[in-house]
Short mmCIF file of C-alpha atoms in Angstrom, two decimals:
data_model
loop_
_atom_site.label_atom_id
_atom_site.label_comp_id
_atom_site.label_asym_id
_atom_site.label_seq_id
_atom_site.Cartn_x
_atom_site.Cartn_y
_atom_site.Cartn_z
CA MET W 1 0.01 0.04 -0.02
CA SER W 2 1.37 3.45 -0.86
CA ASP W 3 2.19 6.08 1.61
CA ALA W 4 -0.47 8.20 0.14
CA ASN W 5 -3.17 5.58 0.74
CA ILE W 6 -1.95 5.04 4.29
CA ALA W 7 -2.13 8.66 5.03
CA ALA W 8 -5.65 8.78 3.66
CA ILE W 9 -6.66 5.98 5.94
CA GLU W 10 -4.86 7.35 9.06
CA THR W 11 -6.11 10.94 8.52
CA PRO W 12 -9.27 11.42 10.72
CA ALA W 13 -12.30 12.64 8.97
CA ARG W 14 -12.77 16.45 9.07
CA PRO W 15 -15.55 17.00 11.64
CA ILE W 16 -18.87 18.35 10.72
CA THR W 17 -19.54 21.52 12.65
CA GLY W 18 -22.29 24.09 13.03
CA LYS W 19 -20.34 26.44 10.48
CA THR W 20 -20.12 23.66 7.91
CA VAL W 21 -23.84 22.87 8.34
CA VAL W 22 -24.89 26.41 7.81
CA LYS W 23 -22.42 28.27 5.68
CA GLU W 24 -24.84 30.96 4.49
CA THR W 25 -23.74 34.07 6.49
CA LEU W 26 -27.13 35.72 6.83
CA ALA W 27 -28.94 32.45 7.62
CA ARG W 28 -26.30 31.61 10.32
CA ILE W 29 -26.61 34.96 11.91
CA ALA W 30 -30.35 34.80 11.98
CA ILE W 31 -30.34 31.30 13.39
CA ASP W 32 -27.60 31.96 15.97
CA TYR W 33 -29.28 35.18 17.19
CA TYR W 34 -32.95 34.17 16.64
CA TRP W 35 -33.84 35.42 20.12
CA LEU W 36 -32.47 38.92 19.42
CA PHE W 37 -34.23 39.32 16.18
CA THR W 38 -37.45 37.86 17.63
CA GLY W 39 -37.20 40.23 20.62
CA ILE W 40 -36.70 43.20 18.38
CA SER W 41 -39.58 42.23 16.02
CA LEU W 42 -41.92 42.00 19.15
CA SER W 43 -40.87 45.23 20.43
CA LEU W 44 -41.39 46.98 17.04
CA ILE W 45 -44.85 45.44 16.41
CA VAL W 46 -45.97 46.55 19.90
CA TYR W 47 -44.46 50.06 19.45
CA TYR W 48 -45.86 50.54 15.86
CA THR W 49 -49.44 49.28 16.71
CA HIS W 50 -49.68 51.46 20.00
CA TYR W 51 -48.48 54.77 18.50
CA CYS W 52 -50.08 54.19 15.09
CA HIS W 53 -53.41 53.80 16.91
CA MET W 54 -52.77 56.98 19.01
CA ASN W 55 -51.88 59.14 15.87
CA TYR W 56 -53.74 57.37 13.08
CA PRO W 57 -56.77 55.49 14.52
CA LEU W 58 -58.28 54.91 11.05
CA THR W 59 -55.15 53.08 9.95
CA CYS W 60 -54.58 51.08 13.21
CA GLU W 61 -57.79 50.24 14.86
CA THR W 62 -56.47 48.54 17.91
CA LYS W 63 -54.31 50.04 20.67
CA TRP W 64 -52.21 46.87 21.02
CA PRO W 65 -51.43 43.84 18.77
CA ALA W 66 -54.08 41.09 18.95
CA PRO W 67 -53.27 38.28 21.43
CA ILE W 68 -52.93 35.72 18.63
CA GLU W 69 -50.19 38.08 17.11
CA ILE W 70 -48.36 38.26 20.34
CA SER W 71 -48.51 34.53 20.78
CA PHE W 72 -46.57 33.94 17.64
CA TYR W 73 -43.39 35.18 19.22
CA PRO W 74 -43.01 32.62 22.15
CA MET W 75 -43.56 29.99 19.56
CA PHE W 76 -40.80 31.63 17.40
CA ILE W 77 -38.39 31.52 20.41
CA ILE W 78 -39.17 27.81 21.12
CA VAL W 79 -38.91 26.75 17.50
CA GLY W 80 -35.91 28.92 16.88
CA GLY W 81 -34.09 27.33 19.88
CA LEU W 82 -34.86 23.92 18.67
CA THR W 83 -33.82 24.68 15.17
CA LYS W 84 -30.45 26.16 16.33
CA SER W 85 -29.77 23.03 18.47
CA PHE W 86 -30.71 20.72 15.58
CA LEU W 87 -28.43 22.39 13.05
CA PHE W 88 -25.55 23.40 15.27
CA LYS W 89 -25.29 20.44 17.71
CA ARG W 90 -27.60 17.54 16.76
CA VAL W 91 -26.56 17.15 13.17
CA PRO W 92 -22.83 17.35 13.79
CA GLY W 93 -23.11 15.32 16.93
CA VAL W 94 -24.82 12.28 15.21
CA PHE W 95 -21.70 11.77 12.86
CA SER W 96 -19.35 11.97 15.73
CA ARG W 97 -21.40 9.46 17.74
CA LEU W 98 -21.58 7.06 14.76
CA ARG W 99 -17.76 7.21 14.54
CA GLU W 100 -17.42 6.57 18.22
CA THR W 101 -19.65 3.43 18.05
CA GLY W 102 -17.88 2.16 15.07
CA ALA W 103 -20.90 2.19 12.91
CA LEU W 104 -19.13 4.56 10.58
CA ASP W 105 -15.44 4.04 9.70
CA GLU W 106 -13.11 7.02 9.22
CA ARG W 107 -12.63 6.43 5.43
CA ALA W 108 -16.41 6.46 4.74
CA ALA W 109 -16.71 9.39 7.20
CA GLN W 110 -14.40 11.61 5.30
CA GLN W 111 -16.11 11.30 1.91
CA LEU W 112 -19.62 11.37 3.65
CA ALA W 113 -18.74 14.67 5.35
CA GLU W 114 -17.65 16.28 2.18
CA ASP W 115 -20.75 15.10 0.25
CA PHE W 116 -23.09 15.97 3.02
CA THR W 117 -21.94 19.51 3.63
CA ARG W 118 -21.88 20.18 -0.24
CA ARG W 119 -25.55 19.12 -0.40
CA LEU W 120 -26.46 21.04 2.80
CA ASN W 121 -25.17 24.29 1.27
CA HIS W 122 -26.56 23.72 -2.21
CA PRO W 123 -27.96 26.96 -3.93
CA VAL W 124 -31.37 25.31 -3.84
CA GLY W 125 -31.31 25.97 -0.06
CA THR W 126 -30.74 29.63 -0.77
CA ILE W 127 -33.59 29.73 -3.22
CA MET W 128 -35.85 28.12 -0.70
CA GLY W 129 -34.86 30.81 1.80
CA ILE W 130 -35.48 33.64 -0.70
CA ALA W 131 -38.79 32.18 -1.46
CA CYS W 132 -39.76 32.06 2.22
CA GLY W 133 -38.57 35.59 2.64
CA LEU W 134 -40.77 36.77 -0.29
CA GLY W 135 -43.73 34.87 1.22
CA VAL W 136 -43.24 37.01 4.48
CA TYR W 137 -43.03 40.16 2.33
CA TRP W 138 -46.10 39.33 0.54
CA PHE W 139 -47.99 38.80 3.97
CA TYR W 140 -46.92 42.29 4.99
CA TRP W 141 -47.65 43.91 1.48
CA LEU W 142 -51.30 42.89 1.93
CA ARG W 143 -51.53 45.09 4.86
CA TRP W 144 -48.98 47.83 3.88
CA PRO W 145 -49.68 51.20 5.37
CA ASP W 146 -49.25 54.65 3.66
CA LEU W 147 -45.85 55.30 5.07
CA GLY W 148 -45.51 58.62 3.29
CA ASN W 149 -48.04 60.17 5.45
CA MET W 150 -46.78 58.72 8.73
CA ARG W 151 -44.37 59.92 11.34
CA LEU W 152 -40.85 58.96 10.58
CA ASP W 153 -40.36 56.87 13.67
CA LEU W 154 -43.51 54.68 12.89
CA ALA W 155 -42.38 54.39 9.24
CA LEU W 156 -38.87 53.20 10.26
CA ALA W 157 -40.43 50.94 13.02
CA TRP W 158 -42.63 49.27 10.25
CA THR W 159 -39.84 48.93 7.58
CA THR W 160 -37.44 47.44 10.24
CA LEU W 161 -40.12 45.04 11.38
CA VAL W 162 -40.79 43.78 7.95
CA ALA W 163 -36.95 43.58 7.15
CA ILE W 164 -36.29 41.52 10.24
CA ASP W 165 -39.28 39.16 9.59
CA ILE W 166 -38.14 38.75 6.03
CA LEU W 167 -34.71 37.73 7.35
CA LEU W 168 -36.21 35.23 9.83
CA GLY W 169 -38.26 33.84 6.97
CA TYR W 170 -35.15 33.44 4.82
CA ALA W 171 -33.42 31.66 7.69
CA ALA W 172 -36.50 29.36 8.09
CA GLY W 173 -36.45 28.32 4.46
CA VAL W 174 -32.71 27.56 4.62
CA ALA W 175 -33.16 25.64 7.75
CA ALA W 176 -36.13 23.64 6.05
CA TRP W 177 -33.76 22.75 3.13
CA LYS W 178 -31.05 21.52 5.50
CA ALA W 179 -33.63 19.33 7.44
CA LEU W 180 -34.89 17.84 4.19
CA VAL W 181 -31.19 17.10 3.19
CA THR W 182 -30.43 15.45 6.42
CA GLY W 183 -33.39 13.14 6.20
CA TRP W 184 -32.51 12.33 2.58
CA GLU W 185 -28.82 11.70 3.44
CA PHE W 186 -29.62 9.06 6.15
CA ARG W 187 -32.10 7.44 3.91
CA GLN W 188 -29.28 7.11 1.37
CA LEU W 189 -26.92 5.83 4.02
CA GLY W 190 -29.32 3.01 4.63
CA GLN W 191 -29.86 2.24 0.89
CA LYS W 192 -26.08 2.39 0.12
CA ARG W 193 -25.30 0.30 3.24
CA ALA W 194 -22.69 2.91 4.25
CA LEU W 195 -23.18 1.92 7.92
CA LYS W 196 -22.60 -1.19 9.86
CA ILE W 197 -24.45 -2.45 12.76
CA ARG W 198 -22.82 -3.26 16.16
CA PRO W 199 -25.05 -6.10 17.36
CA PHE W 200 -23.76 -5.98 20.94
CA PHE W 201 -23.48 -2.31 21.50
CA PRO W 202 -25.21 -1.30 24.77
CA ASP W 203 -27.43 1.40 23.26
CA GLY W 204 -30.03 -1.30 22.33
CA CYS W 205 -29.99 0.03 18.86
CA ALA W 206 -26.90 -1.85 17.41
CA GLY W 207 -24.96 1.36 17.76
CA LEU W 208 -27.26 3.42 15.71
CA GLY W 209 -29.33 5.03 18.41
CA ALA W 210 -27.97 8.44 17.63
CA ILE W 211 -29.87 8.40 14.33
CA GLY W 212 -33.18 7.72 16.01
CA ARG W 213 -32.64 10.44 18.48
CA LEU W 214 -31.67 12.89 15.72
CA PHE W 215 -35.06 12.46 13.91
CA LEU W 216 -37.03 12.39 17.06
CA PHE W 217 -35.59 15.86 17.77
CA LEU W 218 -36.45 16.99 14.14
CA SER W 219 -39.99 15.81 14.76
CA LEU W 220 -40.26 17.55 17.96
CA ILE W 221 -39.55 20.92 16.15
CA LEU W 222 -42.74 20.31 14.14
CA VAL W 223 -44.63 19.10 17.12
CA ALA W 224 -43.86 22.43 18.89
CA VAL W 225 -45.52 24.29 16.03
CA GLY W 226 -48.42 21.68 16.13
CA VAL W 227 -48.85 22.37 19.98
CA TYR W 228 -49.20 26.03 19.25
CA LEU W 229 -51.83 25.58 16.58
CA SER W 230 -53.71 23.14 18.88
CA GLY W 231 -53.75 25.52 21.63
CA TRP W 232 -55.48 28.15 19.63
CA LEU W 233 -57.92 25.71 17.95
CA LEU W 234 -58.99 24.48 21.50
CA VAL W 235 -59.54 28.14 22.46
CA PHE W 236 -61.56 28.65 19.34
CA TYR W 237 -63.66 25.42 19.61
CA GLY W 238 -64.09 26.04 23.44
CA THR W 239 -65.65 29.44 22.94
CA SER W 240 -67.91 28.18 19.98
CA GLY W 241 -66.46 30.92 17.70
CA ARG W 242 -67.17 33.69 20.16
CA SER W 243 -63.52 34.18 21.01
CA ASP W 244 -62.23 37.75 20.67
CA HIS W 245 -58.69 36.66 20.39
CA GLY W 246 -58.62 36.81 16.66
CA ALA W 247 -58.54 33.02 16.42
CA GLN W 248 -61.54 33.00 14.12
CA VAL W 249 -59.71 34.52 11.31
CA PHE W 250 -56.93 31.84 11.44
CA ALA W 251 -59.07 28.86 12.50
CA SER W 252 -59.49 27.31 9.12
CA VAL W 253 -55.92 28.00 8.26
CA PHE W 254 -54.66 26.54 11.56
CA ALA W 255 -56.94 23.46 11.18
CA GLY W 256 -55.53 22.56 7.84
CA SER W 257 -51.99 23.39 8.88
CA LEU W 258 -52.21 21.28 12.06
CA ILE W 259 -53.13 18.21 9.89
CA GLY W 260 -50.19 18.90 7.71
CA ILE W 261 -47.79 19.42 10.49
CA VAL W 262 -48.84 16.17 12.19
CA LEU W 263 -48.28 14.22 8.93
CA LEU W 264 -44.93 16.02 8.45
CA SER W 265 -43.71 15.26 12.00
CA ILE W 266 -44.56 11.57 11.57
CA GLY W 267 -42.80 11.50 8.13
CA ALA W 268 -39.84 13.41 9.47
CA PHE W 269 -39.29 10.67 12.05
CA ALA W 270 -40.31 7.49 10.23
CA VAL W 271 -39.24 7.92 6.54
CA PRO W 272 -35.47 8.18 7.15
CA LEU W 273 -35.60 5.45 9.77
CA LEU W 274 -37.42 2.91 7.43
CA SER W 275 -34.32 2.83 5.19
CA ILE W 276 -32.08 2.29 8.12
CA HIS W 277 -34.45 -0.41 9.30
CA ARG W 278 -34.29 -2.30 6.18
CA PHE W 279 -30.46 -2.20 6.15
CA MET W 280 -30.37 -3.36 9.68
CA GLU W 281 -32.62 -6.27 8.93
CA GLU W 282 -30.34 -7.43 6.12
CA ASP W 283 -27.24 -7.21 8.30
CA THR W 284 -29.08 -8.99 11.12
CA ALA W 285 -29.68 -11.88 8.83
CA VAL W 286 -25.92 -12.43 8.38
CA TYR W 287 -25.49 -12.47 12.19
CA GLU W 288 -28.60 -14.87 12.43
CA ALA W 289 -26.71 -17.27 10.05
CA GLN W 290 -23.71 -17.13 12.38
CA GLY W 291 -25.99 -17.65 15.31
CA HIS W 292 -27.33 -20.90 13.76
CA ALA W 293 -23.79 -22.08 13.25
CA LEU W 294 -23.06 -21.25 16.97
CA ALA W 295 -26.31 -23.17 17.98
CA ARG W 296 -25.02 -26.25 16.14
CA ARG W 297 -21.66 -25.97 17.93
CA ILE W 298 -23.41 -25.73 21.32
CA ALA W 299 -25.53 -28.85 20.47
CA ASP W 300 -22.48 -30.78 19.46
CA LEU W 301 -20.55 -29.89 22.52
CA GLU W 302 -23.53 -30.80 24.76
CA GLU W 303 -23.90 -34.23 22.94
CA THR W 304 -20.16 -34.89 23.33
CA LEU W 305 -20.33 -34.08 26.98
CA LEU W 306 -23.30 -36.18 27.47
CA ALA W 307 -21.65 -39.04 25.72
CA SER W 308 -18.40 -38.80 27.64
CA GLY W 309 -19.65 -37.44 30.89
CA ALA W 310 -19.06 -40.58 32.85
CA ASP W 311 -15.42 -40.81 31.81
CA THR W 312 -14.57 -36.96 32.27
CA ASP W 313 -12.82 -35.77 35.43
CA HIS W 314 -14.30 -33.01 37.51
CA LYS W 315 -12.10 -30.18 36.26
CA GLU W 316 -12.53 -30.96 32.68
CA LEU W 317 -16.28 -31.34 33.09
CA ALA W 318 -16.44 -27.92 34.81
CA ALA W 319 -14.39 -26.38 31.94
CA ARG W 320 -16.73 -27.76 29.32
CA LEU W 321 -19.80 -26.71 31.12
CA ALA W 322 -18.38 -23.15 31.58
CA GLN W 323 -17.61 -23.21 27.76
CA ILE W 324 -21.13 -24.24 26.89
CA GLU W 325 -22.75 -21.62 29.32
CA SER W 326 -20.59 -18.91 27.78
CA LEU W 327 -21.55 -19.98 24.18
CA ARG W 328 -25.20 -20.17 25.15
CA GLY W 329 -25.15 -16.71 26.58
CA THR W 330 -23.58 -15.26 23.41
CA TYR W 331 -26.17 -17.07 21.38
CA LEU W 332 -29.15 -15.82 23.36
CA HIS W 333 -27.77 -12.27 23.12
CA GLN W 334 -27.29 -12.68 19.31
CA ARG W 335 -30.94 -13.74 18.92
CA THR W 336 -32.12 -10.28 20.00
CA ILE W 337 -30.18 -8.09 17.66
CA PRO W 338 -32.03 -4.74 17.22
CA THR W 339 -33.42 -3.98 13.74
CA TRP W 340 -34.55 -0.44 14.43
CA PRO W 341 -32.22 2.52 15.34
CA ILE W 342 -34.66 3.56 18.18
CA ASP W 343 -35.06 2.25 21.64
CA PHE W 344 -38.22 2.29 23.87
CA VAL W 345 -37.33 5.66 25.45
CA THR W 346 -37.12 7.29 22.03
CA LEU W 347 -40.30 5.57 20.86
CA GLY W 348 -42.12 6.65 24.00
CA LYS W 349 -41.10 10.27 23.54
CA PHE W 350 -42.32 10.16 19.90
CA ALA W 351 -45.61 8.59 20.77
CA GLY W 352 -46.18 10.99 23.68
CA ALA W 353 -45.45 14.03 21.62
CA GLN W 354 -47.94 12.85 18.89
CA GLY W 355 -50.48 12.01 21.37
CA ALA W 356 -50.40 15.65 22.55
CA LEU W 357 -51.75 16.68 19.14
CA LEU W 358 -54.30 13.83 18.67
CA ILE W 359 -57.32 15.69 20.35
CA SER W 360 -56.92 18.91 18.28
CA THR W 361 -56.16 16.97 15.12
CA VAL W 362 -59.46 14.98 15.39
CA MET W 363 -61.40 18.14 16.28
CA SER W 364 -59.90 19.81 13.22
CA LEU W 365 -60.96 16.94 10.93
CA LEU W 366 -64.54 16.95 12.41
CA ASP W 367 -64.75 20.72 12.00
CA MET W 368 -63.51 20.58 8.39
CA TRP W 369 -66.01 17.85 7.61
CA LYS W 370 -68.85 19.92 8.97
CA LYS W 371 -67.84 22.82 6.79
CA ILE W 372 -67.62 20.46 3.72
CA GLU W 373 -71.15 19.03 4.46
CA GLY W 374 -72.51 22.62 4.98
CA VAL W 375 -71.11 23.48 1.45
CA TYR W 376 -72.15 20.31 -0.34
CA GLY W 377 -74.79 18.93 1.95
#
């Protein structure tokens, strides 16, 4: 083997970090300081609404933002924090963990890291970010005030508010692209068999438990949005449409969005793991064949021991029995090789999170069905 090849093998894979996951400068700043931008945006919308109402009551009918408008901001803080953790910690951490367990060797990790970061930072991600930013601009354009006839401070507050929200929308689009790429990447790892199972690794997931936890975390980001939508839907349904929180305006949108969010959160967790599951099943079959050979050896040893037991001295008999017990323990352990990269704790957290959305989802479906019956019935 040449020195170059030896060096390539011995050189550790370049680690994936938060900076390599999010190379887009604006998106990285917005995600890293999401709390600051969210706080400024909240302050600006309160300032603008209050003083606009005081000076231009025909333009701004309310003295303060509606409760439903204010409620968006705590949700932004929670989702922003989860997104930052997912991109800057969870995604880099899963590859480090797979190398530590031996499920991903260094040579494969080096090429994988390069390909993965290239796809993460593909121009399509920037395009998605721009599209989301334009969507935010369109939302504000529908309610754009006559800034030319306003006080300078209110005009600046409005334009700064819009600019910050466009930036956050851009960052959300970029983050969505990276989440899609991450799911696709691990699906490909399963299909290409770029990983290997570690049957006796103590995580109960054949050394691949980090993958299950990664996509549980991704699912929880969507669940957080779903809990927010559920809360407002329960307020709306609980007041039979008499709520003054502004939820009536958003009820139909929230109901449809909640159903979509639930489906997305299930898909974000299950779809990448199905490919890993199939790969684990195939590798487990190899170990099962080895297990059958081990079972035959145990049977042969026991038959030999039974046939010659009377002529075997005490020490030799004890040694053979110890060998058989050791082999039997290995065989029993090998019979329970995991075929999913999730343990009961991860599965329980996922089921619990989805259960929290079940009531509102059912109510949303029933409400939508009633509306359809009202139109076509």
